[in-house]
């Protein structure tokens, strides 16, 4: 008679080293999660819109949802060629702004001789490095009151849309060009990488998205971060805002007149890989860097990761600008979707359970 031995394996996947070196742990997984110490399958997707897929053109690069004052749920999707909104019933509307400049579907190497327009750069001026990786074009989307606001990196304009599906989004009056946009906790629209300066932060008047020139009767202003990186995105957390660059992370805190905002660099060597690679849970934030995961919980630090080697040794580093973080509050999870080695689009994921401190992959 065969005796059965009950296996008591800790939750989560461990991929540091070989299968032999992590004996007594789960070494691989797919579509599985651990909750309260119990392994269970991850359910499938639920279709929201039954409209034909070609209603949305371009490759989706950001999505956000919000509730208007009449309790109508909206979702907005930014692609590398346009901007779209979906109603609660799943009907999709094209609200791409007039004059919108299409972006890059995929990250690509550029620069060097022959890469630009003839005569665009003066004789004797050094040309861009041919080995510079130009990231895929990504949107940042947020909500001002009921208005959708958004910005796509290569187009550079800050747009708004006011719930009328018969009209397209329009550029915010007086707003600067930017690489990304966000709403702050204190009702300022904040432009990151403003006016072509990758380190400049500008903010509108309080509650006034069209007021950008500082004056005695408003709180509009600007600052230039002390960093060697380029601003990528910003996220609201409880008690302030986090501003992510390609090399470090800064915190912005509202202090009122006359300074309005003060900025503090929290950590370096933790540059975010894409405008959508961070997720927020209350006063905490989690984000992906080029070789690790980081968290902010009062201070910034690397996030211990049992699958770090597996993820970053099997990732398409050239297309990391498409990495996308999602918060699944039902299970206390942060998901990162990313393109695996050889893939152009996100085809893999890694999950961190911040309630229980373990990881899964698939």
Tab-separated table of C-alpha atoms in Angstrom:
chain	number	residue	atom	x	y	z
A	1	UNK	CA	0.000	0.000	0.000
A	2	UNK	CA	1.375	3.398	-1.023
A	3	UNK	CA	1.521	6.122	1.590
A	4	UNK	CA	0.780	9.683	0.564
A	5	UNK	CA	2.855	12.567	1.878
A	6	UNK	CA	1.177	15.935	2.172
A	7	UNK	CA	3.291	18.686	0.599
A	8	UNK	CA	3.333	21.969	2.485
A	9	UNK	CA	4.784	24.357	-0.112
A	10	UNK	CA	4.961	28.064	0.697
A	11	UNK	CA	2.774	30.278	-1.538
A	12	UNK	CA	4.232	31.907	-4.621
A	13	UNK	CA	6.851	31.089	-7.227
A	14	UNK	CA	10.598	31.141	-6.514
A	15	UNK	CA	12.977	31.318	-9.505
A	16	UNK	CA	16.229	32.470	-7.933
A	17	UNK	CA	18.714	29.875	-9.116
A	18	UNK	CA	17.940	26.388	-10.391
A	19	UNK	CA	15.071	24.018	-9.629
A	20	UNK	CA	17.439	22.122	-7.331
A	21	UNK	CA	18.453	25.220	-5.366
A	22	UNK	CA	14.845	26.207	-4.654
A	23	UNK	CA	13.561	22.793	-3.617
A	24	UNK	CA	10.383	22.900	-1.598
A	25	UNK	CA	9.009	25.882	-3.591
A	26	UNK	CA	6.840	26.290	-6.670
A	27	UNK	CA	9.239	26.832	-9.579
A	28	UNK	CA	6.791	27.654	-12.388
A	29	UNK	CA	3.175	28.716	-12.850
A	30	UNK	CA	0.685	29.942	-15.409
A	31	UNK	CA	-2.750	31.459	-14.720
A	32	UNK	CA	-2.447	30.572	-11.033
A	33	UNK	CA	-2.510	32.727	-7.899
A	34	UNK	CA	-2.175	32.180	-4.171
A	35	UNK	CA	-4.696	33.770	-1.841
A	36	UNK	CA	-4.720	33.172	1.912
A	37	UNK	CA	-2.098	30.508	1.306
A	38	UNK	CA	-4.264	28.539	-1.126
A	39	UNK	CA	-3.369	28.080	-4.799
A	40	UNK	CA	-6.240	28.689	-7.191
A	41	UNK	CA	-6.783	29.292	-10.913
A	42	UNK	CA	-6.974	32.770	-12.370
A	43	UNK	CA	-10.270	33.274	-14.162
A	44	UNK	CA	-10.693	34.339	-17.767
A	45	UNK	CA	-11.469	37.716	-19.337
A	46	UNK	CA	-14.950	39.187	-19.564
A	47	UNK	CA	-15.973	40.942	-22.756
A	48	UNK	CA	-17.203	44.485	-22.189
A	49	UNK	CA	-17.675	45.688	-25.757
A	50	UNK	CA	-19.115	43.511	-28.518
A	51	UNK	CA	-18.281	46.068	-31.168
A	52	UNK	CA	-15.933	44.873	-33.920
A	53	UNK	CA	-12.290	45.150	-32.904
A	54	UNK	CA	-11.383	47.410	-35.835
A	55	UNK	CA	-13.485	50.197	-34.264
A	56	UNK	CA	-10.301	51.101	-32.399
A	57	UNK	CA	-7.358	51.797	-34.686
A	58	UNK	CA	-3.763	51.530	-33.605
A	59	UNK	CA	-2.169	49.598	-30.762
A	60	UNK	CA	-3.681	50.446	-27.351
A	61	UNK	CA	-1.120	52.048	-25.042
A	62	UNK	CA	-3.203	53.306	-22.086
A	63	UNK	CA	-6.655	52.880	-20.594
A	64	UNK	CA	-8.486	54.648	-17.784
A	65	UNK	CA	-12.026	54.639	-16.473
A	66	UNK	CA	-14.041	57.134	-14.463
A	67	UNK	CA	-17.509	57.955	-13.175
A	68	UNK	CA	-19.235	61.150	-14.247
A	69	UNK	CA	-21.621	63.189	-12.082
A	70	UNK	CA	-24.622	61.248	-13.362
A	71	UNK	CA	-22.965	57.939	-12.342
A	72	UNK	CA	-22.220	56.977	-15.940
A	73	UNK	CA	-19.069	54.863	-16.274
A	74	UNK	CA	-16.661	55.792	-19.070
A	75	UNK	CA	-13.457	54.219	-20.315
A	76	UNK	CA	-10.853	55.912	-22.497
A	77	UNK	CA	-8.252	54.137	-24.624
A	78	UNK	CA	-5.220	55.836	-26.135
A	79	UNK	CA	-3.483	54.135	-29.062
A	80	UNK	CA	-0.408	55.112	-31.046
A	81	UNK	CA	-2.735	56.560	-33.725
A	82	UNK	CA	-5.687	57.966	-31.779
A	83	UNK	CA	-7.945	58.377	-28.756
A	84	UNK	CA	-11.224	56.539	-28.101
A	85	UNK	CA	-13.920	56.391	-25.414
A	86	UNK	CA	-16.298	53.589	-24.517
A	87	UNK	CA	-19.670	53.972	-22.847
A	88	UNK	CA	-21.018	51.775	-20.086
A	89	UNK	CA	-22.930	49.780	-22.711
A	90	UNK	CA	-19.763	49.020	-24.670
A	91	UNK	CA	-20.211	51.461	-27.552
A	92	UNK	CA	-16.901	52.897	-28.741
A	93	UNK	CA	-16.454	56.428	-30.097
A	94	UNK	CA	-13.454	57.900	-31.896
A	95	UNK	CA	-12.511	61.203	-30.234
A	96	UNK	CA	-9.055	61.552	-31.825
A	97	UNK	CA	-8.173	65.275	-31.839
A	98	UNK	CA	-7.841	67.158	-35.096
A	99	UNK	CA	-4.187	67.438	-36.093
A	100	UNK	CA	-3.105	64.610	-33.796
A	101	UNK	CA	0.385	63.353	-34.681
A	102	UNK	CA	0.669	59.561	-34.866
A	103	UNK	CA	3.334	57.986	-32.718
A	104	UNK	CA	5.572	54.912	-32.929
A	105	UNK	CA	3.883	51.554	-32.647
A	106	UNK	CA	7.138	49.891	-31.617
A	107	UNK	CA	10.308	51.099	-29.987
A	108	UNK	CA	13.106	51.476	-32.526
A	109	UNK	CA	16.707	52.561	-32.747
A	110	UNK	CA	17.219	55.867	-34.509
A	111	UNK	CA	19.412	58.897	-34.992
A	112	UNK	CA	22.554	59.259	-37.040
A	113	UNK	CA	23.143	60.295	-40.642
A	114	UNK	CA	20.062	60.180	-42.855
A	115	UNK	CA	17.571	59.719	-40.041
A	116	UNK	CA	16.061	63.223	-40.169
A	117	UNK	CA	14.872	65.798	-42.669
A	118	UNK	CA	17.498	67.407	-44.906
A	119	UNK	CA	18.649	70.733	-43.452
A	120	UNK	CA	16.809	70.244	-40.150
A	121	UNK	CA	20.060	70.449	-38.121
A	122	UNK	CA	22.673	73.102	-38.758
A	123	UNK	CA	25.997	72.315	-40.397
A	124	UNK	CA	28.635	71.362	-37.817
A	125	UNK	CA	26.068	70.377	-35.152
A	126	UNK	CA	26.532	66.885	-33.751
A	127	UNK	CA	23.844	64.469	-34.930
A	128	UNK	CA	21.882	62.223	-32.557
A	129	UNK	CA	23.483	58.902	-31.657
A	130	UNK	CA	22.420	56.199	-34.105
A	131	UNK	CA	22.148	53.768	-31.183
A	132	UNK	CA	19.521	55.776	-29.279
A	133	UNK	CA	16.427	53.678	-28.540
A	134	UNK	CA	13.272	55.642	-29.259
A	135	UNK	CA	10.493	54.186	-27.061
A	136	UNK	CA	7.055	53.172	-28.264
A	137	UNK	CA	4.596	56.058	-28.061
A	138	UNK	CA	2.575	55.885	-24.845
A	139	UNK	CA	-0.344	57.901	-23.474
A	140	UNK	CA	-0.890	59.228	-19.979
A	141	UNK	CA	-4.590	59.663	-19.158
A	142	UNK	CA	-6.321	61.236	-16.171
A	143	UNK	CA	-9.544	63.014	-15.213
A	144	UNK	CA	-10.110	66.690	-14.349
A	145	UNK	CA	-13.550	66.933	-12.726
A	146	UNK	CA	-15.558	65.137	-15.430
A	147	UNK	CA	-13.124	65.991	-18.203
A	148	UNK	CA	-10.787	63.395	-19.639
A	149	UNK	CA	-7.279	64.779	-20.035
A	150	UNK	CA	-4.474	63.061	-21.872
A	151	UNK	CA	-1.121	63.398	-23.570
A	152	UNK	CA	0.774	61.132	-25.962
A	153	UNK	CA	4.550	61.381	-25.910
A	154	UNK	CA	5.303	62.049	-29.579
A	155	UNK	CA	2.306	64.312	-30.222
A	156	UNK	CA	3.093	66.396	-27.140
A	157	UNK	CA	-0.235	68.230	-26.784
A	158	UNK	CA	-2.380	68.082	-23.641
A	159	UNK	CA	-5.951	67.274	-24.659
A	160	UNK	CA	-9.317	67.337	-22.923
A	161	UNK	CA	-12.693	65.802	-23.674
A	162	UNK	CA	-15.997	66.748	-22.039
A	163	UNK	CA	-18.319	63.703	-22.340
A	164	UNK	CA	-19.885	64.657	-25.673
A	165	UNK	CA	-19.433	61.639	-27.961
A	166	UNK	CA	-20.270	63.765	-30.999
A	167	UNK	CA	-17.129	65.876	-30.577
A	168	UNK	CA	-13.432	65.091	-30.616
A	169	UNK	CA	-10.972	65.899	-27.874
A	170	UNK	CA	-9.349	69.329	-28.140
A	171	UNK	CA	-6.091	70.838	-26.946
A	172	UNK	CA	-6.306	72.450	-23.502
A	173	UNK	CA	-6.188	76.213	-23.989
A	174	UNK	CA	-2.860	77.784	-22.979
A	175	UNK	CA	-1.396	74.449	-21.837
A	176	UNK	CA	2.276	73.787	-22.615
A	177	UNK	CA	3.465	70.877	-24.723
A	178	UNK	CA	4.480	67.954	-22.541
A	179	UNK	CA	5.701	64.378	-22.442
A	180	UNK	CA	3.058	63.363	-19.871
A	181	UNK	CA	0.202	64.831	-17.873
A	182	UNK	CA	-1.454	64.143	-14.520
A	183	UNK	CA	-3.959	65.569	-12.065
A	184	UNK	CA	-2.645	66.231	-8.564
A	185	UNK	CA	-4.452	65.610	-5.296
A	186	UNK	CA	-4.858	69.365	-4.911
A	187	UNK	CA	-6.618	69.945	-8.274
A	188	UNK	CA	-3.701	71.124	-10.375
A	189	UNK	CA	-3.062	69.844	-13.891
A	190	UNK	CA	0.642	68.994	-13.990
A	191	UNK	CA	2.605	68.879	-17.258
A	192	UNK	CA	5.763	66.761	-17.136
A	193	UNK	CA	8.606	67.387	-19.552
A	194	UNK	CA	6.966	70.710	-20.337
A	195	UNK	CA	7.889	72.944	-23.287
A	196	UNK	CA	10.383	70.458	-24.677
A	197	UNK	CA	12.488	70.391	-21.497
A	198	UNK	CA	12.566	66.758	-20.265
A	199	UNK	CA	13.188	67.903	-16.677
A	200	UNK	CA	10.644	70.711	-16.404
A	201	UNK	CA	7.420	70.446	-14.410
A	202	UNK	CA	4.626	72.978	-14.955
A	203	UNK	CA	1.290	73.180	-13.196
A	204	UNK	CA	-1.881	75.079	-13.956
A	205	UNK	CA	-3.851	77.315	-11.630
A	206	UNK	CA	-5.684	75.409	-8.925
A	207	UNK	CA	-8.871	74.003	-10.395
A	208	UNK	CA	-8.167	76.006	-13.563
A	209	UNK	CA	-6.874	73.802	-16.362
A	210	UNK	CA	-6.537	76.721	-18.837
A	211	UNK	CA	-4.510	79.007	-16.525
A	212	UNK	CA	-0.769	78.385	-16.902
A	213	UNK	CA	0.862	81.823	-16.607
A	214	UNK	CA	1.823	82.589	-12.978
A	215	UNK	CA	0.148	85.697	-11.573
A	216	UNK	CA	-0.775	87.220	-8.230
A	217	UNK	CA	-4.304	85.840	-8.459
A	218	UNK	CA	-3.419	82.211	-9.277
A	219	UNK	CA	-1.085	79.438	-8.159
A	220	UNK	CA	0.281	78.389	-11.564
A	221	UNK	CA	3.998	77.740	-11.584
A	222	UNK	CA	6.911	75.618	-12.710
A	223	UNK	CA	10.195	74.094	-11.606
A	224	UNK	CA	13.065	72.193	-13.158
A	225	UNK	CA	13.945	68.969	-11.382
A	226	UNK	CA	17.544	68.393	-10.371
A	227	UNK	CA	18.037	65.116	-12.213
A	228	UNK	CA	20.022	63.583	-15.044
A	229	UNK	CA	16.927	61.721	-16.207
A	230	UNK	CA	13.886	62.560	-18.283
A	231	UNK	CA	10.408	62.830	-16.794
A	232	UNK	CA	8.266	59.851	-17.768
A	233	UNK	CA	5.071	59.965	-15.678
A	234	UNK	CA	3.520	60.906	-12.358
A	235	UNK	CA	1.216	59.153	-9.890
A	236	UNK	CA	-0.956	60.443	-7.068
A	237	UNK	CA	-0.393	58.845	-3.690
A	238	UNK	CA	-1.908	59.688	-0.334
A	239	UNK	CA	-0.148	62.842	0.807
A	240	UNK	CA	1.478	63.931	-2.442
A	241	UNK	CA	2.611	62.941	-5.901
A	242	UNK	CA	5.437	60.774	-7.178
A	243	UNK	CA	7.255	61.903	-10.330
A	244	UNK	CA	9.173	59.191	-12.155
A	245	UNK	CA	12.108	59.800	-14.474
A	246	UNK	CA	14.322	57.467	-16.458
A	247	UNK	CA	16.857	57.367	-13.585
A	248	UNK	CA	15.182	58.376	-10.301
A	249	UNK	CA	11.959	59.200	-8.452
A	250	UNK	CA	10.874	62.489	-6.852
A	251	UNK	CA	8.060	63.474	-4.524
A	252	UNK	CA	6.005	66.640	-5.016
A	253	UNK	CA	4.133	68.054	-2.032
A	254	UNK	CA	1.691	70.943	-2.042
A	255	UNK	CA	2.673	73.678	0.432
A	256	UNK	CA	0.533	76.590	-0.734
A	257	UNK	CA	1.608	80.096	-1.669
A	258	UNK	CA	4.177	81.264	-2.560
A	259	UNK	CA	6.123	78.097	-3.452
A	260	UNK	CA	2.970	76.018	-4.164
A	261	UNK	CA	4.987	72.793	-4.548
A	262	UNK	CA	8.227	71.516	-3.079
A	263	UNK	CA	10.120	68.659	-4.698
A	264	UNK	CA	12.400	66.066	-3.133
A	265	UNK	CA	14.405	63.335	-4.817
A	266	UNK	CA	13.645	60.089	-2.997
A	267	UNK	CA	16.034	57.656	-4.669
A	268	UNK	CA	18.232	57.178	-7.727
A	269	UNK	CA	19.002	54.103	-9.797
A	270	UNK	CA	15.291	53.314	-9.976
A	271	UNK	CA	14.203	54.806	-13.299
A	272	UNK	CA	10.804	53.625	-14.494
A	273	UNK	CA	10.689	51.717	-17.808
A	274	UNK	CA	7.423	53.145	-19.185
A	275	UNK	CA	4.710	55.728	-18.434
A	276	UNK	CA	2.356	52.901	-17.421
A	277	UNK	CA	4.736	50.738	-15.362
A	278	UNK	CA	3.650	52.048	-11.929
A	279	UNK	CA	0.602	51.253	-9.793
A	280	UNK	CA	-0.597	52.939	-6.602
A	281	UNK	CA	-2.304	51.489	-3.529
A	282	UNK	CA	-3.179	54.288	-1.095
A	283	UNK	CA	0.115	55.698	0.155
A	284	UNK	CA	2.164	52.951	-1.527
A	285	UNK	CA	3.478	52.723	-5.075
A	286	UNK	CA	5.082	49.905	-7.031
A	287	UNK	CA	6.999	50.221	-10.302
A	288	UNK	CA	9.242	48.333	-12.713
A	289	UNK	CA	12.804	49.391	-13.518
A	290	UNK	CA	15.155	47.913	-16.113
A	291	UNK	CA	16.366	45.181	-13.783
A	292	UNK	CA	14.168	45.119	-10.682
A	293	UNK	CA	10.943	46.189	-9.006
A	294	UNK	CA	10.733	49.080	-6.554
A	295	UNK	CA	8.231	50.295	-4.002
A	296	UNK	CA	7.445	53.492	-2.116
A	297	UNK	CA	5.994	53.139	1.354
A	298	UNK	CA	7.152	56.309	3.064
A	299	UNK	CA	10.533	55.876	1.383
A	300	UNK	CA	11.705	54.310	-1.891
A	301	UNK	CA	13.464	50.946	-1.888
A	302	UNK	CA	13.948	47.848	-4.067
A	303	UNK	CA	11.172	45.302	-3.736
A	304	UNK	CA	12.490	41.821	-2.800
A	305	UNK	CA	11.529	39.589	-5.727
A	306	UNK	CA	11.692	35.794	-5.923
A	307	UNK	CA	11.281	35.834	-9.725
A	308	UNK	CA	13.573	38.743	-10.599
A	309	UNK	CA	16.113	36.644	-12.508
A	310	UNK	CA	13.406	34.852	-14.494
A	311	UNK	CA	11.613	38.052	-15.525
A	312	UNK	CA	14.585	40.185	-16.481
A	313	UNK	CA	16.511	37.419	-18.224
A	314	UNK	CA	13.505	36.666	-20.436
A	315	UNK	CA	12.313	40.152	-21.294
A	316	UNK	CA	12.507	42.138	-24.527
A	317	UNK	CA	14.439	45.120	-23.207
A	318	UNK	CA	14.005	47.006	-26.480
A	319	UNK	CA	10.197	47.037	-26.042
A	320	UNK	CA	10.048	47.682	-22.293
A	321	UNK	CA	8.417	51.049	-22.956
A	322	UNK	CA	5.182	49.034	-23.381
A	323	UNK	CA	5.273	47.514	-19.868
A	324	UNK	CA	1.983	48.068	-18.044
A	325	UNK	CA	1.098	47.850	-14.347
A	326	UNK	CA	-2.403	47.079	-13.050
A	327	UNK	CA	-3.763	46.998	-9.499
A	328	UNK	CA	-6.137	44.101	-8.744
A	329	UNK	CA	-7.620	45.189	-5.418
A	330	UNK	CA	-9.833	42.088	-5.099
A	331	UNK	CA	-6.763	39.935	-4.436
A	332	UNK	CA	-4.238	42.515	-3.252
A	333	UNK	CA	-2.121	42.131	-6.378
A	334	UNK	CA	0.007	44.271	-8.668
A	335	UNK	CA	0.278	42.845	-12.188
A	336	UNK	CA	2.967	43.861	-14.658
A	337	UNK	CA	2.405	42.896	-18.294
A	338	UNK	CA	5.563	42.883	-20.405
A	339	UNK	CA	6.905	41.616	-23.756
A	340	UNK	CA	9.021	38.500	-23.387
A	341	UNK	CA	12.251	38.036	-25.326
A	342	UNK	CA	11.464	38.132	-29.044
A	343	UNK	CA	7.916	39.495	-28.564
A	344	UNK	CA	6.849	42.944	-29.756
A	345	UNK	CA	3.771	43.184	-27.542
A	346	UNK	CA	3.050	42.223	-23.932
A	347	UNK	CA	2.630	38.445	-23.815
A	348	UNK	CA	3.794	37.701	-20.255
A	349	UNK	CA	2.991	38.843	-16.753
A	350	UNK	CA	4.399	38.873	-13.251
A	351	UNK	CA	2.252	39.313	-10.128
A	352	UNK	CA	3.192	40.651	-6.723
A	353	UNK	CA	0.773	39.980	-3.859
A	354	UNK	CA	1.432	42.954	-1.582
A	355	UNK	CA	-0.813	41.592	1.183
A	356	UNK	CA	1.080	38.318	1.533
A	357	UNK	CA	4.460	39.193	-0.039
A	358	UNK	CA	4.769	36.504	-2.717
A	359	UNK	CA	5.083	36.389	-6.525
A	360	UNK	CA	3.625	34.511	-9.489
A	361	UNK	CA	4.392	34.409	-13.212
A	362	UNK	CA	2.728	33.333	-16.446
